[in-house]
mmCIF file of C-alpha atoms in Angstrom:
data_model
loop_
_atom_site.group_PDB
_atom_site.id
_atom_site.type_symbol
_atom_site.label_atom_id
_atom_site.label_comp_id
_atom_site.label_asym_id
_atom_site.label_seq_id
_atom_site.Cartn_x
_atom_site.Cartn_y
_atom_site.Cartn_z
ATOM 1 C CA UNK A 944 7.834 11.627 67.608
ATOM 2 C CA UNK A 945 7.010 8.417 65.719
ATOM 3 C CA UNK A 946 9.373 8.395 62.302
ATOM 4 C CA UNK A 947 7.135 8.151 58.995
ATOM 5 C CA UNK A 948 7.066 4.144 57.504
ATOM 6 C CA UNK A 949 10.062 4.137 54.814
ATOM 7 C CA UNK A 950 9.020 3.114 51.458
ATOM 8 C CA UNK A 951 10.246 -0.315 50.849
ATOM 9 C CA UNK A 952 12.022 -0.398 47.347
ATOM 10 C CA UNK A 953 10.887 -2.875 45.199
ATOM 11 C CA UNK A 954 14.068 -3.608 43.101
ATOM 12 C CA UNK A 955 12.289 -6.549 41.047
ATOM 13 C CA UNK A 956 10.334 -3.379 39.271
ATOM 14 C CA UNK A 957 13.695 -1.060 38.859
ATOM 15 C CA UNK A 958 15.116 -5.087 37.553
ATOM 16 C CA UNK A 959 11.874 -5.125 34.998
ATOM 17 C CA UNK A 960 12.490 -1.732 33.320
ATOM 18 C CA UNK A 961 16.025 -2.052 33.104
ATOM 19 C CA UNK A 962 15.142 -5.272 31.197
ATOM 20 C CA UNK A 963 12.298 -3.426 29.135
ATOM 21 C CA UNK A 964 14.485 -0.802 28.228
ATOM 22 C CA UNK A 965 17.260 -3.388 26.991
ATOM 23 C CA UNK A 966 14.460 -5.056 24.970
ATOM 24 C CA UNK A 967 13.503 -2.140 23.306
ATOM 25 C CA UNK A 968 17.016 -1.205 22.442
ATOM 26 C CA UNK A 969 17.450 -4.744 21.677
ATOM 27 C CA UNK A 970 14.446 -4.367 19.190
ATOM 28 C CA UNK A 971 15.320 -0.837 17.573
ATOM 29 C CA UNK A 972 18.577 -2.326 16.834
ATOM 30 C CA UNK A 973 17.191 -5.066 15.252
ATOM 31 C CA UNK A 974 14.285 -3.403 13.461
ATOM 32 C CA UNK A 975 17.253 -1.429 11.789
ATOM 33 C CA UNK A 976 19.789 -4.031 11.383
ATOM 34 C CA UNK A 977 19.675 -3.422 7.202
ATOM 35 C CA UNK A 978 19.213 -0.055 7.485
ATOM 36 C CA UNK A 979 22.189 0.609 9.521
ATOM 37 C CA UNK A 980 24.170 -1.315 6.814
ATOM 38 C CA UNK A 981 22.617 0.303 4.016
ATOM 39 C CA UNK A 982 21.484 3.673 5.351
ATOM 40 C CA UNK A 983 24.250 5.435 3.119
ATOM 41 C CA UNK A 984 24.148 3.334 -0.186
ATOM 42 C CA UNK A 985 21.698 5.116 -1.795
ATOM 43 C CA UNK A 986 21.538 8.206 -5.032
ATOM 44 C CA UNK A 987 24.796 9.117 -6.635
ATOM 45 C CA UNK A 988 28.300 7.442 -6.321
ATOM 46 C CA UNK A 989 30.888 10.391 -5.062
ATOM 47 C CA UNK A 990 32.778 11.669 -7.988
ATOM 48 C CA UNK A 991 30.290 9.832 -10.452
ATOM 49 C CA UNK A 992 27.244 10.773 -12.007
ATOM 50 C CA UNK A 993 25.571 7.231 -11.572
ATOM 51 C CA UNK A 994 22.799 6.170 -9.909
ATOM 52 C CA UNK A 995 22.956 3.063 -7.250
ATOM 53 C CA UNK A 996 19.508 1.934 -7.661
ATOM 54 C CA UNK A 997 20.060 1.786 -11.220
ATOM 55 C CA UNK A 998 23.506 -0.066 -11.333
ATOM 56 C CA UNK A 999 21.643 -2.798 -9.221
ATOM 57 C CA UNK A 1000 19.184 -3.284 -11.895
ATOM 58 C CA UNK A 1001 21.381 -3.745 -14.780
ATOM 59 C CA UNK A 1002 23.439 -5.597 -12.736
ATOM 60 C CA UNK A 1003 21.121 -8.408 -10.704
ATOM 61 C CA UNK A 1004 18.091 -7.957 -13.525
ATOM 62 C CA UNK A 1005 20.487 -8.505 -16.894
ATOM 63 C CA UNK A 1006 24.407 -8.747 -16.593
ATOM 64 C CA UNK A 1007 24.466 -10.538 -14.029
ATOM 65 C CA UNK A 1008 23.151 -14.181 -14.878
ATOM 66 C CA UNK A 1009 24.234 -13.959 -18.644
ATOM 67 C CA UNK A 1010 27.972 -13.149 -17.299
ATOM 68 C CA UNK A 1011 27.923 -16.255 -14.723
ATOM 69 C CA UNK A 1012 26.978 -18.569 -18.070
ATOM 70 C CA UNK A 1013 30.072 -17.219 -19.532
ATOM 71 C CA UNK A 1014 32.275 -17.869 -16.561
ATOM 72 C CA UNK A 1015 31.443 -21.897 -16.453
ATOM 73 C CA UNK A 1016 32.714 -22.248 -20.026
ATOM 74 C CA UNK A 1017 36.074 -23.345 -19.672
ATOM 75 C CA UNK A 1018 37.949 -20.629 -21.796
ATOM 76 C CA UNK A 1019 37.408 -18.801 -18.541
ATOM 77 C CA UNK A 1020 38.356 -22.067 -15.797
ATOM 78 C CA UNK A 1021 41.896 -21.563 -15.499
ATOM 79 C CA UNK A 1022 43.740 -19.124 -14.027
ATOM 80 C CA UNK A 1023 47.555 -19.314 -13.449
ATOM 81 C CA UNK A 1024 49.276 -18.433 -9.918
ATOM 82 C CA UNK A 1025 51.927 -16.881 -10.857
ATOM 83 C CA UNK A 1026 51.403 -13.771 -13.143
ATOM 84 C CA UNK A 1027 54.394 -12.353 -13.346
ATOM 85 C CA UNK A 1028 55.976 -15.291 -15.395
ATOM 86 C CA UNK A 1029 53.629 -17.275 -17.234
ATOM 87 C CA UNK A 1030 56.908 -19.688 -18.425
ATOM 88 C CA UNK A 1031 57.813 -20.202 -15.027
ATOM 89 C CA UNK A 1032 58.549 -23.964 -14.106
ATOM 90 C CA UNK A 1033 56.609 -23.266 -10.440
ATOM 91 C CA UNK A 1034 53.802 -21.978 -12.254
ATOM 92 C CA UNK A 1035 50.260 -24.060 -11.511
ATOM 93 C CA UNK A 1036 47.013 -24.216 -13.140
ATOM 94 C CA UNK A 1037 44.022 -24.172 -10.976
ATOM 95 C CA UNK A 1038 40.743 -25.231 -12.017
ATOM 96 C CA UNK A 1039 38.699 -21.853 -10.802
ATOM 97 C CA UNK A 1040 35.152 -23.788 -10.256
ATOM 98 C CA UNK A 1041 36.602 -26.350 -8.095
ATOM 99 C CA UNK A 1042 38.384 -23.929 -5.641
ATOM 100 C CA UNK A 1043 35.553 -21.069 -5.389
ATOM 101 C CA UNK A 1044 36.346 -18.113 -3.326
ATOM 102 C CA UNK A 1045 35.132 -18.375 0.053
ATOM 103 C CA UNK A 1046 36.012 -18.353 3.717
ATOM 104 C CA UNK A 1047 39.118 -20.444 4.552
ATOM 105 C CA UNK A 1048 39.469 -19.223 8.178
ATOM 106 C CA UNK A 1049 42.251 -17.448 7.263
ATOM 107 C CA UNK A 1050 41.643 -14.089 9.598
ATOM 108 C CA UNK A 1051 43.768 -12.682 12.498
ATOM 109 C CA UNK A 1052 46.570 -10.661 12.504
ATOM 110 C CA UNK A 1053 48.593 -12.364 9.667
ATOM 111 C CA UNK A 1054 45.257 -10.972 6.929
ATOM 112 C CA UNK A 1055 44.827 -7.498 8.756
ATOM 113 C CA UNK A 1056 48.502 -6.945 7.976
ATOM 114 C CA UNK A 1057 48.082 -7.683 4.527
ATOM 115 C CA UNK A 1058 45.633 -5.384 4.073
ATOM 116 C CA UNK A 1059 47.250 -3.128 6.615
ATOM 117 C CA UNK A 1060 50.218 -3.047 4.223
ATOM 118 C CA UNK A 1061 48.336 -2.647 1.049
ATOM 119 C CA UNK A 1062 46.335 0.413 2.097
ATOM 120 C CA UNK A 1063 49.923 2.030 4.068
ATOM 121 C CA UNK A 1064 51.844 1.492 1.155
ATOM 122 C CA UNK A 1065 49.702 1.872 -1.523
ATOM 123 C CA UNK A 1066 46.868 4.877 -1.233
ATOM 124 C CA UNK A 1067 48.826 7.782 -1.468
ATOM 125 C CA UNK A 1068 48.390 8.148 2.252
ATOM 126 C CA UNK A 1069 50.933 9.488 4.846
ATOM 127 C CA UNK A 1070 51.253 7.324 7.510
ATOM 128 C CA UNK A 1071 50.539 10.057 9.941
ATOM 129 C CA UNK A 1072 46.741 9.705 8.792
ATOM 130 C CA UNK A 1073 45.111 6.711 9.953
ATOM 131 C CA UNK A 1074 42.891 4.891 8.276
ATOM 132 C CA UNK A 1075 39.317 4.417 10.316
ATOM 133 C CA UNK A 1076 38.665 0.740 12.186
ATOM 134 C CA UNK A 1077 42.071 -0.513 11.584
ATOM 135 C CA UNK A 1078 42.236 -2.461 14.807
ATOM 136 C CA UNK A 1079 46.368 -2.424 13.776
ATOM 137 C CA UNK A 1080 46.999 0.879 14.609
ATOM 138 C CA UNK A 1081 47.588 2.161 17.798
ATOM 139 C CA UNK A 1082 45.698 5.367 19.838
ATOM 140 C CA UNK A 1083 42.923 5.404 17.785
ATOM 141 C CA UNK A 1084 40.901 8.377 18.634
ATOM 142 C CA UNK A 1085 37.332 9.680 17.740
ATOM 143 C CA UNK A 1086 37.862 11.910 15.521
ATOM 144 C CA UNK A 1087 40.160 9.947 13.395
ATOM 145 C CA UNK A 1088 37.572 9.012 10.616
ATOM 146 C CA UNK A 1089 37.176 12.745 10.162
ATOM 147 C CA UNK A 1090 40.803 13.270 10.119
ATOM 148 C CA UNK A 1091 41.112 10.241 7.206
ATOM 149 C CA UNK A 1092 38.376 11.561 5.148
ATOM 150 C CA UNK A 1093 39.067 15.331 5.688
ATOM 151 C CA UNK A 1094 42.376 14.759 4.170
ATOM 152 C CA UNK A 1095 40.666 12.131 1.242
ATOM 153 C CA UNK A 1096 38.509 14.917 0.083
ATOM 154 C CA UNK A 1097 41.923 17.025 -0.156
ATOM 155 C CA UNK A 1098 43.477 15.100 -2.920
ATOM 156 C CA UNK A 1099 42.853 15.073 -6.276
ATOM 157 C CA UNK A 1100 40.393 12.842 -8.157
ATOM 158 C CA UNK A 1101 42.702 10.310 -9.649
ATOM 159 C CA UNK A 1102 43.999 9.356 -6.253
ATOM 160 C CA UNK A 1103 40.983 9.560 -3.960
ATOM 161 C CA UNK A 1104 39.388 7.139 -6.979
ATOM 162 C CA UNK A 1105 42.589 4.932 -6.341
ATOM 163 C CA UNK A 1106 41.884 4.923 -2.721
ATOM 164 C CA UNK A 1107 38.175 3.890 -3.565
ATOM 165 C CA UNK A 1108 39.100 0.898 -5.829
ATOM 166 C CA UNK A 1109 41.150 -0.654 -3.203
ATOM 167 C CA UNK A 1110 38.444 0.221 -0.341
ATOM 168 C CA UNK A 1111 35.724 -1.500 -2.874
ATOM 169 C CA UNK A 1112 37.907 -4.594 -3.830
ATOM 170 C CA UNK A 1113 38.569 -4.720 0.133
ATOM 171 C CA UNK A 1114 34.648 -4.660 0.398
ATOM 172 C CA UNK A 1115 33.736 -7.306 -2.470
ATOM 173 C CA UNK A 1116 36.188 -10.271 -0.881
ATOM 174 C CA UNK A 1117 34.452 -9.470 2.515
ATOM 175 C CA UNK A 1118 31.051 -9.997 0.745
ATOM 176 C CA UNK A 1119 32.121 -13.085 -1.170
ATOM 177 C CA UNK A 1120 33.629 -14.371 2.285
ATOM 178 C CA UNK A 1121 30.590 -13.965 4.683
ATOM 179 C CA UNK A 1122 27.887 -15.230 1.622
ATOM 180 C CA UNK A 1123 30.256 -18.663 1.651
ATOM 181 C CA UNK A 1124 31.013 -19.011 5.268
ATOM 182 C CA UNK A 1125 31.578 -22.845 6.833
ATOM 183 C CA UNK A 1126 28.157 -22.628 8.526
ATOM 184 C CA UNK A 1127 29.224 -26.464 9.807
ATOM 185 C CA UNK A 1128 32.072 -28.482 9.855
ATOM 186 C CA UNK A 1129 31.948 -32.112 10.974
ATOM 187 C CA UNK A 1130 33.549 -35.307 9.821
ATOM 188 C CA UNK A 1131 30.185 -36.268 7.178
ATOM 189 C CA UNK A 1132 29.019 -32.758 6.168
ATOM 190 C CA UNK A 1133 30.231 -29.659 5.192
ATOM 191 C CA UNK A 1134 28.160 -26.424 5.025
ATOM 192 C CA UNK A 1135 28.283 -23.167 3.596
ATOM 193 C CA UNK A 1136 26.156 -20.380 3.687
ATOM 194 C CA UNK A 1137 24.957 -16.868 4.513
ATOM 195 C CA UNK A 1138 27.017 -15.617 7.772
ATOM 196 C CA UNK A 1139 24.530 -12.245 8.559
ATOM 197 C CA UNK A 1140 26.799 -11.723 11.711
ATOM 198 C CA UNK A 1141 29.830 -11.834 9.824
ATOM 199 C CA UNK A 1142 28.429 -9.330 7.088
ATOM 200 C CA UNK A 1143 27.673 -7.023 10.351
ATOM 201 C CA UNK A 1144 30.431 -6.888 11.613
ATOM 202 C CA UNK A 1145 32.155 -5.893 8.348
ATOM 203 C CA UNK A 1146 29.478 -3.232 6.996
ATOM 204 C CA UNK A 1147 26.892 -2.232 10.117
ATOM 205 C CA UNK A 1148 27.049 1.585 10.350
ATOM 206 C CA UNK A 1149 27.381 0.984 14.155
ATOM 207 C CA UNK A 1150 29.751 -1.736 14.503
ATOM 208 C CA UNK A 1151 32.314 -0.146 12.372
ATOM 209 C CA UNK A 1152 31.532 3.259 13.379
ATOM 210 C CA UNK A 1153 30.159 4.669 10.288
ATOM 211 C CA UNK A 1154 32.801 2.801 8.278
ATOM 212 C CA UNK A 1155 30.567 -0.079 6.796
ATOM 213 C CA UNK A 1156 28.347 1.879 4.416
ATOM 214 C CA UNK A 1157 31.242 3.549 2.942
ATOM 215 C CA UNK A 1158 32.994 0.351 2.083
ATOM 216 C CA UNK A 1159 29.921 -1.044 0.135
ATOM 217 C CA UNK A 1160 29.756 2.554 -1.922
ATOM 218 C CA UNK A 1161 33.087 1.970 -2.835
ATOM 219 C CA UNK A 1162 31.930 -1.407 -4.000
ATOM 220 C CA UNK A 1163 29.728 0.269 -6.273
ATOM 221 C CA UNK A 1164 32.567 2.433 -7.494
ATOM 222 C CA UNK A 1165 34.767 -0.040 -8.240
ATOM 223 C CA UNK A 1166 31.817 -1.954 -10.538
ATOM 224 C CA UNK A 1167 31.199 0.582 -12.282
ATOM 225 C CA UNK A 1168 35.082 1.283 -13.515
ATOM 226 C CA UNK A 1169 35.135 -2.826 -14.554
ATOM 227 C CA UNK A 1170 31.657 -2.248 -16.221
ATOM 228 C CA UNK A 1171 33.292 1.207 -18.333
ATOM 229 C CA UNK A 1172 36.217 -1.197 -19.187
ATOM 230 C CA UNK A 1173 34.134 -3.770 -20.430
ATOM 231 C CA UNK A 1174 32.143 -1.339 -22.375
ATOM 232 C CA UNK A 1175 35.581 -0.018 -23.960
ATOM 233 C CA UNK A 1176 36.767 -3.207 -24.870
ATOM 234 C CA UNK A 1177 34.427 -4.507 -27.298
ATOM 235 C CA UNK A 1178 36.376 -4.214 -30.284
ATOM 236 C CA UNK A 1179 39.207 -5.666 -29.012
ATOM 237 C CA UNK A 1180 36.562 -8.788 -29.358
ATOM 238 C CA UNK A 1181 34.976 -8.169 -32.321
ATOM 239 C CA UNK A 1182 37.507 -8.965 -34.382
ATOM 240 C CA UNK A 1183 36.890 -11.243 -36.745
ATOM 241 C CA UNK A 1184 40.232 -13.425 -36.460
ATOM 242 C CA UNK A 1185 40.150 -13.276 -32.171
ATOM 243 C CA UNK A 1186 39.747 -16.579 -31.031
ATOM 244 C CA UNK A 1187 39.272 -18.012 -28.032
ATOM 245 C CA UNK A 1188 40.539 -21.899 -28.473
ATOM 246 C CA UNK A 1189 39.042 -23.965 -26.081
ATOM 247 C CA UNK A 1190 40.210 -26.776 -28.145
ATOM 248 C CA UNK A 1191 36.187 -27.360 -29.789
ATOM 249 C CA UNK A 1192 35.859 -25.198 -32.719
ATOM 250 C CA UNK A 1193 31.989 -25.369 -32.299
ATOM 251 C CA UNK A 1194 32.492 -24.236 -28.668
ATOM 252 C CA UNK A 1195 34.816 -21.308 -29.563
ATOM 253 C CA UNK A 1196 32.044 -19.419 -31.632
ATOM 254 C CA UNK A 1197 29.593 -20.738 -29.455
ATOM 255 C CA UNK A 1198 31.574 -18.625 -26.468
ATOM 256 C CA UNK A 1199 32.883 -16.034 -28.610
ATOM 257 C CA UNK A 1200 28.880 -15.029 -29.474
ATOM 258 C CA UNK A 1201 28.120 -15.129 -26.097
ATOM 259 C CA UNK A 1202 30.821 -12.710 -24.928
ATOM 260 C CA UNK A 1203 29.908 -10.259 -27.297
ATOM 261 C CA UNK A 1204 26.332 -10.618 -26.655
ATOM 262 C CA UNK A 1205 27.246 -9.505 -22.819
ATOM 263 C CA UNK A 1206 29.575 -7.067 -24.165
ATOM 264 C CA UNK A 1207 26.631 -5.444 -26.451
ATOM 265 C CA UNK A 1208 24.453 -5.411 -23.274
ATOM 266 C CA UNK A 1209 27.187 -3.669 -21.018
ATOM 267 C CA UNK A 1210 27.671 -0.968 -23.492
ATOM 268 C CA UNK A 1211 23.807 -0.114 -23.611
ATOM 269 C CA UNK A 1212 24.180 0.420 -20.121
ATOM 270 C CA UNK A 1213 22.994 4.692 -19.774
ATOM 271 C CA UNK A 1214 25.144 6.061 -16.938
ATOM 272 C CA UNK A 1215 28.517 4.717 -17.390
ATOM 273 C CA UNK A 1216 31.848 6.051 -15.181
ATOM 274 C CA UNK A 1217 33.478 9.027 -17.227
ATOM 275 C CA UNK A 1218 37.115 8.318 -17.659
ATOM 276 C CA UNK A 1219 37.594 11.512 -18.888
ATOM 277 C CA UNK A 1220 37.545 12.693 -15.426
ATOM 278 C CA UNK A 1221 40.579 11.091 -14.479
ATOM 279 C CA UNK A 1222 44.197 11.866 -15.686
ATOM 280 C CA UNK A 1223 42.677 15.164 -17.367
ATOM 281 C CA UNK A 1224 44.886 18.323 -16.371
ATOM 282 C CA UNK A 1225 48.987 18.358 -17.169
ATOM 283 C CA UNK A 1226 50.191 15.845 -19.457
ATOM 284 C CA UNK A 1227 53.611 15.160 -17.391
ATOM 285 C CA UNK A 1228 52.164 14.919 -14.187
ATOM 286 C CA UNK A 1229 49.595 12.961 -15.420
ATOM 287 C CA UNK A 1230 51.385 10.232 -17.550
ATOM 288 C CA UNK A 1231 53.272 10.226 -14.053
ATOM 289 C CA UNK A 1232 50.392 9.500 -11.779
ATOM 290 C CA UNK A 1233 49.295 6.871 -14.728
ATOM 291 C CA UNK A 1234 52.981 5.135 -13.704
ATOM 292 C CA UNK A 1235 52.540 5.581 -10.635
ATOM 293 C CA UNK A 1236 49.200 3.959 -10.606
ATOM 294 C CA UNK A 1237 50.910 1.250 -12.247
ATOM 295 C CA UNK A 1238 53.650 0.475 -9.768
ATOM 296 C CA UNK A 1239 51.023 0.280 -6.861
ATOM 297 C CA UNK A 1240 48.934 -2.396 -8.361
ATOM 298 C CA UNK A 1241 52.373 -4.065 -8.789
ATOM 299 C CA UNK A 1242 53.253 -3.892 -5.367
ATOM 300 C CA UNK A 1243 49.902 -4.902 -4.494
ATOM 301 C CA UNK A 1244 50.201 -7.998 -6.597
ATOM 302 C CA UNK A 1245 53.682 -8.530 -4.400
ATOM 303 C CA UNK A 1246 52.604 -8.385 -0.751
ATOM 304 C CA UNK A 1247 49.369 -10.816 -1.471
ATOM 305 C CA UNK A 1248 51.993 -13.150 -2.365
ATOM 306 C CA UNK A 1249 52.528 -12.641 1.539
ATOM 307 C CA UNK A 1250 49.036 -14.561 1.837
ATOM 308 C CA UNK A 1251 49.199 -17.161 4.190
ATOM 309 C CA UNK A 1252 46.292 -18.749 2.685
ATOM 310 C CA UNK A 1253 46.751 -20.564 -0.965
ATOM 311 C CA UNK A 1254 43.606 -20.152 -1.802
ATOM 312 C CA UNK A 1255 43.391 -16.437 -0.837
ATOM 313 C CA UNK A 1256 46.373 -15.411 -2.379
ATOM 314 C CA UNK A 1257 45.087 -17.042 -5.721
ATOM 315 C CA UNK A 1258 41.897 -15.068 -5.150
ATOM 316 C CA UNK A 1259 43.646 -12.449 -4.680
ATOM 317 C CA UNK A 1260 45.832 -11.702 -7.338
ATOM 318 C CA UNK A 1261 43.473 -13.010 -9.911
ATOM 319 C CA UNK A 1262 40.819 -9.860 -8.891
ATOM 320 C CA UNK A 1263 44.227 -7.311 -8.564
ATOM 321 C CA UNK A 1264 45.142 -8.463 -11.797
ATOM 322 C CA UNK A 1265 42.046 -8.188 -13.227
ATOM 323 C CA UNK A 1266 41.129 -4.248 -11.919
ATOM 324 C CA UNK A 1267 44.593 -3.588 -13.384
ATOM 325 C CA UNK A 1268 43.167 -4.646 -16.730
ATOM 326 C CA UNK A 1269 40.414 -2.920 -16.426
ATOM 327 C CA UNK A 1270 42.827 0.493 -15.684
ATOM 328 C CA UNK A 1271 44.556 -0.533 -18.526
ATOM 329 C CA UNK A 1272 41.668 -0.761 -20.917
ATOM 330 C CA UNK A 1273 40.107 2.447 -19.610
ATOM 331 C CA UNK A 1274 43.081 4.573 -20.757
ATOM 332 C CA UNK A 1275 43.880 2.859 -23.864
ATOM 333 C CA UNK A 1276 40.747 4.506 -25.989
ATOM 334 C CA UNK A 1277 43.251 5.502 -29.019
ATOM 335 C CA UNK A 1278 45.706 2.605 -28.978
ATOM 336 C CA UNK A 1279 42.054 0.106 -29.054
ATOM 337 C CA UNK A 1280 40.462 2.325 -31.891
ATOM 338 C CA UNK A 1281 43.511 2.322 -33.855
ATOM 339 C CA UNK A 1282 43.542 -1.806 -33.930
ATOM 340 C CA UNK A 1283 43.662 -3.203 -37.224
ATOM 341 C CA UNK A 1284 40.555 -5.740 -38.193
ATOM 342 C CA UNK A 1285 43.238 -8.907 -38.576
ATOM 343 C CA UNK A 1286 46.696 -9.857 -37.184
ATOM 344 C CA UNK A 1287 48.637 -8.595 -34.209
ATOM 345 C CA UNK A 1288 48.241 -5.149 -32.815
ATOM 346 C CA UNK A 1289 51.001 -3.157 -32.204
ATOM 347 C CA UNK A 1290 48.841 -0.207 -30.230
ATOM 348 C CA UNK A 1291 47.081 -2.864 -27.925
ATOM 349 C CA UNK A 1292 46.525 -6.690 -27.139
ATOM 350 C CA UNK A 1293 45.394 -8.641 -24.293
ATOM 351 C CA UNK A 1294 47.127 -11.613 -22.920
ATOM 352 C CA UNK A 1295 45.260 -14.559 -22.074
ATOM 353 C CA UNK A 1296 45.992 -14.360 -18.368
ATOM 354 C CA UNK A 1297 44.910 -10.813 -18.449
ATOM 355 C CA UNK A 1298 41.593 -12.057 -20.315
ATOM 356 C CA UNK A 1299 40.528 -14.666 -18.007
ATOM 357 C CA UNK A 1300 41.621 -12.174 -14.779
ATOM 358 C CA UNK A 1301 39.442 -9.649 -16.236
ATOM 359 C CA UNK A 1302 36.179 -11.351 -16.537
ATOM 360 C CA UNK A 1303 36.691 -13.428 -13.665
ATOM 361 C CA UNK A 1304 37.318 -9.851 -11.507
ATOM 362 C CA UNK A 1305 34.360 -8.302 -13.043
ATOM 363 C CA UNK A 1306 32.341 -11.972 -11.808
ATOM 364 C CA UNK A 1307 33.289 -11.411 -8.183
ATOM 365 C CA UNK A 1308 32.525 -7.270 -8.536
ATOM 366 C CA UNK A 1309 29.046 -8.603 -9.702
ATOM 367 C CA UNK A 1310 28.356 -11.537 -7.076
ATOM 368 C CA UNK A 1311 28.903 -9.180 -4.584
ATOM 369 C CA UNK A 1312 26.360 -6.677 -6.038
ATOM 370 C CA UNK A 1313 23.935 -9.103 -6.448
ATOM 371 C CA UNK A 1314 24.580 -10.415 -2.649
ATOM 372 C CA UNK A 1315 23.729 -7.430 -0.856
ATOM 373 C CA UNK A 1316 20.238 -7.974 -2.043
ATOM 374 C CA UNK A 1317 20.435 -11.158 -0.537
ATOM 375 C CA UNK A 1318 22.069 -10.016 2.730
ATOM 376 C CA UNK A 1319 19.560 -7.066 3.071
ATOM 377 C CA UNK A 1320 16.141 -9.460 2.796
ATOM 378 C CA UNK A 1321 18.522 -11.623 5.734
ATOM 379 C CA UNK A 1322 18.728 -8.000 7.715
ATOM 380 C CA UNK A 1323 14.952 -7.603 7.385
ATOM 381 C CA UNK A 1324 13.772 -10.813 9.061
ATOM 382 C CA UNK A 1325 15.529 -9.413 11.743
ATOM 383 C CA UNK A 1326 12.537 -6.885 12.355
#
């Protein structure tokens, strides 16, 4: 009995939908590129009552550009290395707008251990809890975002807040680091630019396995605590016999109005961060959390002066130092109302060093704001 003719496969068409399939997965992922990355920065900040949408409006639309006039004057150049002693003999001046914060190539190992240590040793964290996409720590299993955010949730306010500063100061270098990337490096030009891979791999919800989107809400947390202490500050400024001394009288009131112009603005803004929230039950334990608080941004401070990088380090502790400030400010309401008009303040003063890392912080916290805008119109074209 003569067998049936066997159907001849035709792998070139099982080839061509494998391809067509690829495309179109190629293409979905693409079409979605800045939604992935922004799919969860949208409505209310987590333990705020603020709006996103309308913190990126005050912030690209008004602070923003007024702010970045202030930071070229030169009150606000100079920022000194070492902030623990500001008499030191090894202390050095660096001019802030010829050394602008953006990528060195200083990556690896040697940076995730920095930050490795600073989240270990500084979030209230056990070190049986890992912390999600940290490509340090070993067995890493699927569930272990869950695990890190299940036991988040579980602590109280003041330290999950803690947590979120550090996460969103983590987030705003990243930013500032893939929006100045070395694009090209030869022997006659140097370039820098937008790096959209770079910014993927950071904050795609994919890539980082939900982790991304998170990060930049924390961003938004952590500018809205430097906008409340900016807000709270205001009459620390106002005085009439603060100065600023850039060496040109005309320039000092020249600056001096400008400041409190922004300062005026930042205080109209509607929705600011509640402080009132934080440090609100037990006295005790919470002038002991306040200490506590303290010593971490200290020891913070310490292991970025494990930086590799010079530049980085100075970056670095200039924006620790300056969130510090703004802690400082934001539970100092009684001690800044109880300032007299002239002369010295025994309730509350500002160093100069704590002056120029505050604004210069709150800079960076706003760049970065105003660069996701940028980095989501670079997503898009990917459609």
């Amino acid at each position: 009995m003569a067998r049936p003719p066997r159907r001849r496969r035709r792998p070139h068409l099982h080839l061509l939908a494998l391809l067509s399939c690829c495309f179109a997965a190629a293409a979905a992922a693409a079409g979605s590129a800045a939604r992935r990355c922004f799919c969860q920065v949208t409505g209310y900040l987590d333990d705020c009552t603020c709006d996103i949408e309308t913190l990126d409006a005050f912030n690209n639309y008004k602070v923003f550009p007024r702010l970045q006039t202030l930071l070229e004057r030169d009150y606000f150049r100079y920022y000194q290395c070492e902030a623990d002693d500001i008499q030191s003999p090894e202390a050095e001046y660096v001019d802030l707008l010829l050394n602008p914060e953006r990528y060195t190539g200083y990556k690896g190992p040697d940076a995730w251990n920095i930050w490795n240590s600073i989240y270990e040793e500084n979030c209230f964290k056990p070190q049986s809890i890992k912390r999600p996409l940290n490509p340090l720590a070993s067995g890493r299993g699927e569930n272990e975002g869950n695990m890190f955010y299940s036991w988040l949730e579980g602590l109280c306010v003041e330290k999950r807040a803690f947590y979120k500063l550090i996460s969103g100061l983590h987030a705003s270098i990243n930013i500032h680091l893939s929006a100045r990337y070395l694009l090209q490096d030869t022997w006659s030009k140097k370039q820098w630019g937008h790096n959209v891979t770079e910014f993927q791999q950071r904050f795609d919800e994919v890539l980082t396995q939900g982790e991304g989107p998170r990060r930049l809400k924390n961003l938004y947390f952590i500018y809205l605590i430097e906008l409340r202490a900016l807000s709270k500050v205001l009459p620390f400024f106002e005085r009439s016999d603060f100065q600023l001394f850039t060496g040109d009288k005309t320039q000092d009131g020249e600056v001096k109005g400008l400041l409190l112009e922004i300062l005026h603005l930042i205080k109209s803004f509607p929705l600011h961060f509640d402080e009132n929230s934080l440090f609100a039950g037990n006295q005790k334990e919470a002038s002991k959390l306040k200490e506590e608080f303290r010593l971490h941004f200290r020891n913070i401070s310490r292991i970025m002066d494990c930086v590799g990088c010079i530049k980085c380090r100075m970056w670095g502790k200039l924006q620790t130092q300056g969130l510090g400030t703004a802690l400082k400010i934001l539970f100092s309401e009684r001690q800044i109302q109880d300032m007299p008009e002239r002369g010295p303040s025994p309730t509350f003063h500002l160093t100069r060093q704590e002056i120029v890392a505050l604004f210069n912080a709150f800079g960076r916290i706003s760049t970065s704001v105003k660069e996701l805008e940028t980095f989501r119109n670079l997503l898009q074209t990917l459609q």
